Amino acid sequence: MAEDLRGSEESLGTFTGLLYTAPSCGMLLSAVVWARASNTYGRRWCLLVGLASNVVMTLSIALCTDYWAIVGLRLLSGLLNNNLSIVRTTLRERFAVAGEEVERKAFSLLTVSFGVSSVAGPSLGGILYGQSPADAGLLQPWSTPMLTCTGFYLTCLVVVALLLPETADFQKLRKPPSGGSLAAAGEGGQEVPLLRRRRFLLLLAMGGGHSYVLLGWELVYPLLARLRRSAGGEGWGTPEIGCTFLVGSVGLVLYSLLVFPRLAARTGIARLWMCHWALPLLAMPAFPRVLEWMVRAGASSASTPVRLWNYAVQLAVSVLLGSQFISLQLLLNGYVAEEPDPQRLLAVANSYMVSTQALVRAVSPLVSGSLFTLGIGDWKSTFGAALPIDHLALVGLASGVLCALAFERREA
């Protein structure tokens, strides 16, 4: 999309990263405002406004032809909604009365849905990109996937308007926090000491690093796959790249529903979290190097070994890192359950986690895209196209493994 908008491959990684970064920056800037608005006007009202803004923004982007205007529209779309945090709060309020087991299942299904959509989105977008008719007038190559998003958001808007009840208890929300467990947590209430607790900060680092690596991979992998063979890529088109994401999303659904629950029942969540990092941390840095070796050996981009290598690595990353959304939420729920007044604390902890993830989603595409530009440009002789993927592996090692070891040690 960035290449079509700008008509050039120059600094493609940086400009692609900026498109990814813009909505996350908007979400980060408006998170506190939307949290206060949901407490004042209700969760349902905020969700309706957020979904309506998404309908308008995606429709506008579908018809827009200026790169910087689209960056501005994506920034505005982030400012005008913070639906993820509000949905988590709504889910907690809706299912809290049903018991802890049902509440855990509800949050697990939410994280599965979020993880699947993070992988399925690029897949569907890649398949639909460029499918607009040549004589479509105002339609651009990106119009079909963006109009599809508009349809999804419009459907969600109608469903929320007709079926979703208001879950906020305004009588409780308008009362200031009282003593008891909150006073025991610290004079500043629960929020200040929460950010001073090392185990919670380790959880934020784990969640932030996970989002950083997964989003960085979703940006860098298509750029590397589309890269010319002479520059270290494989010259794939958008449909081929979209199919790899589709295979990864199907694998993630099956693994999350059929395999992950059994593993979680037999293994501690923290240990399972670390084990899920092992294969992706090996596969990601190996991917560009093995790909370059196969291309130099004369393998065509459509050959079976090249395709199998792409699908194998994409499956490893999508399945094992995508399912980490479940592990992270279970770790967060377990941590909060050990604290005083866990029901009130869960909403606060979720808001901090969502804000942290929004922050790294704003940073990851820009850094990863810039490193990709440097890797195939000024630093090609030293690092090559593997540079951005190597840095993602290092971030994953630090946040996914080392922070988890420290979290588990402090728990013991």
Short mmCIF file of C-alpha atoms in Angstrom, two decimals:
data_model
loop_
_atom_site.label_atom_id
_atom_site.label_comp_id
_atom_site.label_asym_id
_atom_site.label_seq_id
_atom_site.Cartn_x
_atom_site.Cartn_y
_atom_site.Cartn_z
CA MET A 1 0.00 0.00 0.00
CA ALA A 2 2.78 2.42 0.93
CA GLU A 3 4.61 1.61 -2.30
CA ASP A 4 1.48 2.20 -4.41
CA LEU A 5 0.67 5.45 -2.61
CA ARG A 6 4.16 6.91 -2.91
CA GLY A 7 5.02 5.38 -6.29
CA SER A 8 8.49 4.40 -5.07
CA GLU A 9 10.32 1.70 -3.11
CA GLU A 10 12.58 4.28 -1.45
CA SER A 11 12.43 3.99 2.37
CA LEU A 12 9.52 1.58 1.93
CA GLY A 13 9.99 -0.02 5.34
CA THR A 14 9.92 3.32 7.16
CA PHE A 15 6.79 4.58 5.41
CA THR A 16 5.01 1.25 5.85
CA GLY A 17 5.88 1.32 9.54
CA LEU A 18 4.43 4.82 9.86
CA LEU A 19 1.09 3.59 8.51
CA TYR A 20 1.07 0.88 11.19
CA THR A 21 2.20 3.26 13.93
CA ALA A 22 -0.40 6.01 13.43
CA PRO A 23 -3.52 4.28 14.92
CA SER A 24 -1.57 2.93 17.90
CA CYS A 25 -0.31 6.44 18.68
CA GLY A 26 -3.91 7.66 18.63
CA MET A 27 -5.05 4.87 20.96
CA LEU A 28 -2.24 5.61 23.38
CA LEU A 29 -3.04 9.33 23.50
CA SER A 30 -6.77 8.84 24.06
CA ALA A 31 -6.83 5.76 26.35
CA VAL A 32 -7.31 7.69 29.61
CA VAL A 33 -9.95 9.96 28.09
CA TRP A 34 -11.98 7.00 26.83
CA ALA A 35 -11.67 5.22 30.18
CA ARG A 36 -13.16 8.26 31.96
CA ALA A 37 -15.86 8.60 29.31
CA SER A 38 -16.88 4.96 29.72
CA ASN A 39 -17.23 5.48 33.46
CA THR A 40 -19.36 8.59 32.88
CA TYR A 41 -21.49 7.69 29.85
CA GLY A 42 -21.28 3.89 29.85
CA ARG A 43 -19.44 1.15 27.98
CA ARG A 44 -22.12 0.71 25.32
CA TRP A 45 -22.11 4.38 24.29
CA CYS A 46 -18.31 4.42 23.92
CA LEU A 47 -18.33 1.23 21.86
CA LEU A 48 -20.97 2.69 19.52
CA VAL A 49 -18.94 5.87 19.01
CA GLY A 50 -15.75 3.89 18.41
CA LEU A 51 -17.36 1.55 15.89
CA ALA A 52 -19.09 4.42 14.07
CA SER A 53 -15.76 6.24 13.76
CA ASN A 54 -14.17 3.08 12.36
CA VAL A 55 -16.88 2.86 9.70
CA VAL A 56 -16.20 6.44 8.60
CA MET A 57 -12.41 6.13 8.70
CA THR A 58 -12.13 2.87 6.75
CA LEU A 59 -14.53 4.17 4.11
CA SER A 60 -12.47 7.37 3.80
CA ILE A 61 -9.18 5.45 3.53
CA ALA A 62 -10.67 3.19 0.83
CA LEU A 63 -11.22 6.22 -1.40
CA CYS A 64 -8.18 8.32 -0.40
CA THR A 65 -5.14 8.56 -2.70
CA ASP A 66 -2.73 10.69 -0.63
CA TYR A 67 -0.22 8.94 1.64
CA TRP A 68 -0.09 11.60 4.36
CA ALA A 69 -3.86 11.99 4.38
CA ILE A 70 -4.19 8.26 5.06
CA VAL A 71 -1.63 8.51 7.88
CA GLY A 72 -3.77 11.30 9.37
CA LEU A 73 -6.97 9.26 9.00
CA ARG A 74 -5.38 6.27 10.73
CA LEU A 75 -4.17 8.49 13.57
CA LEU A 76 -7.68 9.90 13.91
CA SER A 77 -9.18 6.41 13.94
CA GLY A 78 -6.99 5.56 16.93
CA LEU A 79 -7.94 8.76 18.75
CA LEU A 80 -11.65 8.16 18.27
CA ASN A 81 -11.85 4.70 19.81
CA ASN A 82 -10.32 2.52 22.51
CA ASN A 83 -12.60 -0.43 21.97
CA LEU A 84 -10.26 -3.19 23.14
CA SER A 85 -9.92 -1.91 26.70
CA ILE A 86 -13.65 -1.16 26.91
CA VAL A 87 -14.56 -4.62 25.59
CA ARG A 88 -12.39 -6.26 28.27
CA THR A 89 -14.09 -4.17 30.95
CA THR A 90 -17.54 -5.00 29.54
CA LEU A 91 -16.73 -8.69 29.44
CA ARG A 92 -15.60 -8.69 33.06
CA GLU A 93 -18.74 -6.86 34.22
CA ARG A 94 -21.00 -9.11 32.15
CA PHE A 95 -19.62 -12.47 33.33
CA ALA A 96 -18.31 -11.68 36.83
CA VAL A 97 -21.61 -12.80 38.39
CA ALA A 98 -21.35 -16.19 36.65
CA GLY A 99 -18.30 -17.25 38.64
CA GLU A 100 -14.54 -17.30 38.21
CA GLU A 101 -14.49 -20.28 35.85
CA VAL A 102 -16.92 -18.72 33.39
CA GLU A 103 -15.08 -15.39 33.62
CA ARG A 104 -11.77 -17.07 32.79
CA LYS A 105 -13.33 -18.84 29.81
CA ALA A 106 -14.78 -15.56 28.55
CA PHE A 107 -11.41 -13.81 28.73
CA SER A 108 -9.69 -16.77 27.11
CA LEU A 109 -12.11 -16.67 24.18
CA LEU A 110 -11.54 -12.94 23.83
CA THR A 111 -7.79 -13.35 23.66
CA VAL A 112 -8.16 -16.21 21.16
CA SER A 113 -10.36 -13.99 18.98
CA PHE A 114 -7.87 -11.14 19.20
CA GLY A 115 -4.94 -13.40 18.36
CA VAL A 116 -6.76 -14.99 15.43
CA SER A 117 -7.81 -11.61 14.03
CA SER A 118 -4.23 -10.34 14.28
CA VAL A 119 -3.16 -13.13 11.96
CA ALA A 120 -6.29 -13.45 9.79
CA GLY A 121 -6.41 -9.70 9.07
CA PRO A 122 -3.17 -9.58 7.04
CA SER A 123 -4.19 -12.82 5.36
CA LEU A 124 -7.56 -11.54 4.12
CA GLY A 125 -6.11 -8.14 3.29
CA GLY A 126 -3.35 -9.72 1.22
CA ILE A 127 -5.79 -11.85 -0.73
CA LEU A 128 -8.17 -8.93 -1.43
CA TYR A 129 -5.49 -6.32 -2.15
CA GLY A 130 -5.47 -5.27 -5.78
CA GLN A 131 -8.77 -7.01 -6.55
CA SER A 132 -10.58 -3.77 -7.48
CA PRO A 133 -11.72 -3.67 -11.14
CA ALA A 134 -9.39 -1.74 -13.44
CA ASP A 135 -12.21 0.57 -14.60
CA ALA A 136 -13.61 1.10 -11.07
CA GLY A 137 -13.11 4.87 -11.08
CA LEU A 138 -12.51 6.01 -7.50
CA LEU A 139 -11.49 2.56 -6.29
CA GLN A 140 -7.80 1.93 -5.55
CA PRO A 141 -5.83 -1.32 -5.05
CA TRP A 142 -6.46 -1.06 -1.29
CA SER A 143 -10.16 -0.19 -1.65
CA THR A 144 -11.48 -3.77 -1.59
CA PRO A 145 -9.86 -4.80 1.73
CA MET A 146 -10.72 -1.45 3.33
CA LEU A 147 -14.36 -1.63 2.19
CA THR A 148 -14.46 -5.17 3.61
CA CYS A 149 -13.34 -3.69 6.94
CA THR A 150 -16.09 -1.09 6.63
CA GLY A 151 -18.64 -3.90 6.25
CA PHE A 152 -17.31 -5.72 9.31
CA TYR A 153 -17.39 -2.57 11.45
CA LEU A 154 -20.90 -1.71 10.26
CA THR A 155 -22.08 -5.21 11.18
CA CYS A 156 -20.53 -4.89 14.65
CA LEU A 157 -22.14 -1.47 15.07
CA VAL A 158 -25.60 -2.86 14.33
CA VAL A 159 -25.08 -5.87 16.64
CA VAL A 160 -23.90 -3.70 19.54
CA ALA A 161 -26.72 -1.21 19.04
CA LEU A 162 -29.40 -3.91 19.00
CA LEU A 163 -28.11 -6.61 21.36
CA LEU A 164 -25.44 -5.39 23.78
CA PRO A 165 -26.81 -4.25 27.16
CA GLU A 166 -25.11 -1.61 29.30
CA THR A 167 -22.93 -3.34 31.89
CA ALA A 168 -21.66 -0.34 33.88
CA ASP A 169 -23.02 -0.01 37.40
CA PHE A 170 -23.26 3.77 37.61
CA GLN A 171 -24.07 3.77 41.32
CA LYS A 172 -20.76 2.06 42.09
CA LEU A 173 -18.80 4.04 39.52
CA ARG A 174 -19.91 7.34 41.01
CA LYS A 175 -18.76 6.34 44.48
CA PRO A 176 -15.14 7.15 45.36
CA PRO A 177 -12.96 4.15 46.28
CA SER A 178 -13.46 3.35 49.94
CA GLY A 179 -11.07 1.92 52.52
CA GLY A 180 -10.55 -1.74 53.19
CA SER A 181 -8.44 -3.59 50.70
CA LEU A 182 -7.62 -0.49 48.67
CA ALA A 183 -6.29 1.36 51.71
CA ALA A 184 -4.19 -1.66 52.60
CA ALA A 185 -2.57 -1.56 49.18
CA GLY A 186 -1.18 1.92 49.75
CA GLU A 187 -2.12 5.48 50.49
CA GLY A 188 -2.38 6.35 46.82
CA GLY A 189 -5.00 3.64 46.21
CA GLN A 190 -4.46 0.57 44.07
CA GLU A 191 -3.14 2.22 40.91
CA VAL A 192 0.06 3.75 42.30
CA PRO A 193 1.37 0.66 44.12
CA LEU A 194 0.41 -1.53 41.15
CA LEU A 195 2.96 0.25 38.99
CA ARG A 196 5.56 -0.11 41.72
CA ARG A 197 5.23 -3.89 41.99
CA ARG A 198 8.03 -5.63 40.15
CA ARG A 199 6.03 -8.71 39.19
CA PHE A 200 3.36 -6.58 37.55
CA LEU A 201 6.03 -4.56 35.72
CA LEU A 202 7.51 -7.84 34.51
CA LEU A 203 4.06 -8.80 33.21
CA LEU A 204 3.84 -5.50 31.34
CA ALA A 205 7.28 -6.11 29.85
CA MET A 206 6.24 -9.61 28.79
CA GLY A 207 3.02 -8.39 27.19
CA GLY A 208 4.65 -5.40 25.56
CA GLY A 209 7.53 -7.44 24.16
CA HIS A 210 5.15 -10.07 22.82
CA SER A 211 3.08 -7.45 20.95
CA TYR A 212 6.27 -5.79 19.70
CA VAL A 213 7.62 -9.02 18.20
CA LEU A 214 4.34 -10.27 16.72
CA LEU A 215 3.45 -6.95 15.08
CA GLY A 216 7.02 -6.48 13.89
CA TRP A 217 6.90 -9.88 12.22
CA GLU A 218 3.56 -9.08 10.59
CA LEU A 219 5.20 -6.00 9.06
CA VAL A 220 8.65 -7.35 8.14
CA TYR A 221 7.67 -10.75 6.74
CA PRO A 222 5.57 -9.32 3.85
CA LEU A 223 8.27 -6.75 3.09
CA LEU A 224 10.92 -9.47 2.92
CA ALA A 225 8.72 -11.82 0.88
CA ARG A 226 7.92 -9.07 -1.65
CA LEU A 227 11.58 -8.05 -1.95
CA ARG A 228 13.29 -8.79 -5.26
CA ARG A 229 15.30 -12.00 -5.40
CA SER A 230 18.44 -10.04 -6.24
CA ALA A 231 18.02 -8.06 -2.99
CA GLY A 232 17.62 -11.11 -0.74
CA GLY A 233 13.86 -11.66 -1.01
CA GLU A 234 11.74 -14.06 -3.00
CA GLY A 235 9.62 -11.75 -5.17
CA TRP A 236 6.28 -13.03 -3.89
CA GLY A 237 3.05 -11.21 -4.61
CA THR A 238 0.37 -10.14 -2.15
CA PRO A 239 -1.88 -13.24 -2.71
CA GLU A 240 0.98 -15.66 -1.92
CA ILE A 241 1.84 -13.74 1.25
CA GLY A 242 -1.82 -13.62 2.25
CA CYS A 243 -2.09 -17.40 1.91
CA THR A 244 0.76 -17.94 4.38
CA PHE A 245 -1.03 -15.75 6.93
CA LEU A 246 -4.26 -17.66 6.24
CA VAL A 247 -2.56 -20.99 6.94
CA GLY A 248 -1.11 -19.52 10.12
CA SER A 249 -4.52 -18.27 11.29
CA VAL A 250 -6.16 -21.66 10.69
CA GLY A 251 -3.37 -23.35 12.62
CA LEU A 252 -3.80 -20.86 15.45
CA VAL A 253 -7.54 -21.53 15.73
CA LEU A 254 -7.10 -25.29 15.85
CA TYR A 255 -4.20 -25.13 18.29
CA SER A 256 -5.95 -22.68 20.62
CA LEU A 257 -9.15 -24.71 20.78
CA LEU A 258 -7.81 -28.28 20.74
CA VAL A 259 -4.22 -28.33 22.03
CA PHE A 260 -3.57 -25.32 24.24
CA PRO A 261 -6.20 -26.11 26.94
CA ARG A 262 -4.70 -29.58 27.47
CA LEU A 263 -1.15 -28.23 27.70
CA ALA A 264 -2.23 -25.49 30.11
CA ALA A 265 -3.87 -28.08 32.38
CA ARG A 266 -0.65 -30.09 32.63
CA THR A 267 1.99 -27.32 32.66
CA GLY A 268 2.36 -24.11 34.59
CA ILE A 269 1.33 -21.11 32.50
CA ALA A 270 4.66 -19.33 33.00
CA ARG A 271 6.61 -22.39 31.83
CA LEU A 272 4.25 -22.85 28.89
CA TRP A 273 4.78 -19.20 28.00
CA MET A 274 8.57 -19.70 27.85
CA CYS A 275 8.33 -22.95 25.90
CA HIS A 276 6.18 -21.27 23.27
CA TRP A 277 8.98 -18.77 22.61
CA ALA A 278 11.67 -21.39 21.91
CA LEU A 279 10.83 -22.39 18.32
CA PRO A 280 9.93 -18.87 17.02
CA LEU A 281 13.17 -17.47 18.45
CA LEU A 282 15.06 -20.02 16.36
CA ALA A 283 12.86 -19.90 13.27
CA MET A 284 12.64 -16.13 12.79
CA PRO A 285 16.36 -15.33 12.42
CA ALA A 286 16.86 -18.52 10.38
CA PHE A 287 14.12 -17.59 7.90
CA PRO A 288 15.89 -14.87 5.83
CA ARG A 289 19.21 -16.74 5.87
CA VAL A 290 17.78 -20.06 4.69
CA LEU A 291 15.64 -18.22 2.13
CA GLU A 292 18.67 -16.40 0.73
CA TRP A 293 20.61 -19.67 0.57
CA MET A 294 17.81 -21.39 -1.35
CA VAL A 295 17.53 -18.48 -3.82
CA ARG A 296 21.28 -18.50 -4.42
CA ALA A 297 21.13 -22.26 -4.95
CA GLY A 298 18.72 -21.63 -7.83
CA ALA A 299 15.38 -22.49 -6.22
CA SER A 300 12.54 -20.58 -7.81
CA SER A 301 10.10 -18.57 -5.71
CA ALA A 302 7.32 -20.99 -6.66
CA SER A 303 9.34 -24.12 -5.82
CA THR A 304 8.11 -26.55 -3.19
CA PRO A 305 11.06 -26.04 -0.77
CA VAL A 306 10.61 -22.27 -0.77
CA ARG A 307 6.86 -22.54 -0.19
CA LEU A 308 7.26 -25.14 2.55
CA TRP A 309 9.84 -22.99 4.32
CA ASN A 310 7.51 -19.97 4.27
CA TYR A 311 4.53 -21.94 5.55
CA ALA A 312 6.54 -23.74 8.23
CA VAL A 313 7.98 -20.55 9.72
CA GLN A 314 4.67 -18.72 9.47
CA LEU A 315 2.92 -21.58 11.27
CA ALA A 316 5.51 -21.60 14.04
CA VAL A 317 5.23 -17.85 14.61
CA SER A 318 1.45 -17.56 14.19
CA VAL A 319 0.52 -20.59 16.29
CA LEU A 320 3.04 -20.36 19.11
CA LEU A 321 3.18 -16.57 19.47
CA GLY A 322 -0.48 -16.02 18.58
CA SER A 323 -1.60 -18.33 21.37
CA GLN A 324 0.51 -16.32 23.82
CA PHE A 325 -2.40 -13.88 24.10
CA ILE A 326 -4.17 -16.58 26.10
CA SER A 327 -1.15 -17.26 28.32
CA LEU A 328 -0.69 -13.57 29.00
CA GLN A 329 -4.30 -13.06 30.07
CA LEU A 330 -4.18 -16.14 32.30
CA LEU A 331 -0.97 -14.89 33.92
CA LEU A 332 -2.56 -11.48 34.47
CA ASN A 333 -5.73 -13.02 35.91
CA GLY A 334 -3.70 -15.24 38.22
CA TYR A 335 -1.63 -12.32 39.45
CA VAL A 336 -4.71 -10.17 40.11
CA ALA A 337 -6.49 -13.04 41.89
CA GLU A 338 -3.74 -13.02 44.54
CA GLU A 339 -4.21 -9.31 45.26
CA PRO A 340 -6.79 -7.58 47.51
CA ASP A 341 -10.07 -6.67 45.78
CA PRO A 342 -9.27 -8.57 42.54
CA GLN A 343 -12.46 -7.56 40.71
CA ARG A 344 -11.71 -3.86 40.96
CA LEU A 345 -8.00 -4.40 40.31
CA LEU A 346 -8.55 -6.48 37.16
CA ALA A 347 -9.98 -3.53 35.22
CA VAL A 348 -7.04 -1.35 36.22
CA ALA A 349 -4.49 -4.03 35.34
CA ASN A 350 -6.14 -4.61 31.95
CA SER A 351 -6.06 -0.89 31.18
CA TYR A 352 -2.33 -0.74 31.91
CA MET A 353 -1.69 -3.80 29.76
CA VAL A 354 -3.69 -2.41 26.83
CA SER A 355 -1.87 0.94 27.09
CA THR A 356 1.50 -0.83 27.14
CA GLN A 357 0.56 -2.88 24.10
CA ALA A 358 -0.62 0.25 22.30
CA LEU A 359 2.71 1.93 23.06
CA VAL A 360 4.80 -0.89 21.63
CA ARG A 361 2.47 -1.21 18.63
CA ALA A 362 3.22 2.41 17.92
CA VAL A 363 6.98 1.85 18.19
CA SER A 364 7.44 -1.62 16.67
CA PRO A 365 6.35 -0.93 13.06
CA LEU A 366 8.40 2.26 12.81
CA VAL A 367 11.56 0.69 14.26
CA SER A 368 11.16 -2.58 12.34
CA GLY A 369 10.39 -0.78 9.09
CA SER A 370 13.37 1.57 9.51
CA LEU A 371 15.70 -1.36 10.24
CA PHE A 372 14.41 -3.11 7.13
CA THR A 373 15.24 -0.02 5.07
CA LEU A 374 18.75 0.10 6.57
CA GLY A 375 19.24 -3.64 6.14
CA ILE A 376 18.61 -3.56 2.39
CA GLY A 377 20.27 -0.17 1.99
CA ASP A 378 23.23 1.37 3.80
CA TRP A 379 23.90 -1.69 5.99
CA LYS A 380 23.26 -4.34 3.34
CA SER A 381 26.84 -5.61 3.26
CA THR A 382 26.93 -6.02 7.06
CA PHE A 383 23.45 -7.19 8.07
CA GLY A 384 21.23 -7.56 5.02
CA ALA A 385 17.46 -8.11 5.13
CA ALA A 386 17.83 -10.20 8.31
CA LEU A 387 18.51 -7.10 10.45
CA PRO A 388 14.90 -6.31 11.50
CA ILE A 389 14.11 -9.98 12.19
CA ASP A 390 17.26 -10.41 14.29
CA HIS A 391 16.27 -7.46 16.43
CA LEU A 392 12.79 -8.96 16.92
CA ALA A 393 14.38 -12.21 18.11
CA LEU A 394 16.50 -10.32 20.64
CA VAL A 395 13.45 -8.47 21.97
CA GLY A 396 11.61 -11.78 22.24
CA LEU A 397 14.49 -13.35 24.14
CA ALA A 398 14.60 -10.49 26.64
CA SER A 399 10.87 -10.01 27.20
CA GLY A 400 9.54 -13.49 26.51
CA VAL A 401 12.16 -15.62 28.24
CA LEU A 402 14.28 -13.54 30.62
CA CYS A 403 11.38 -11.52 32.04
CA ALA A 404 9.30 -14.70 32.40
CA LEU A 405 12.14 -16.36 34.31
CA ALA A 406 12.29 -13.39 36.66
CA PHE A 407 8.49 -13.42 37.05
CA GLU A 408 8.44 -17.12 37.89
CA ARG A 409 11.39 -16.81 40.29
CA ARG A 410 9.71 -14.01 42.25
CA GLU A 411 6.52 -16.09 42.39
CA ALA A 412 8.45 -19.00 43.86
#
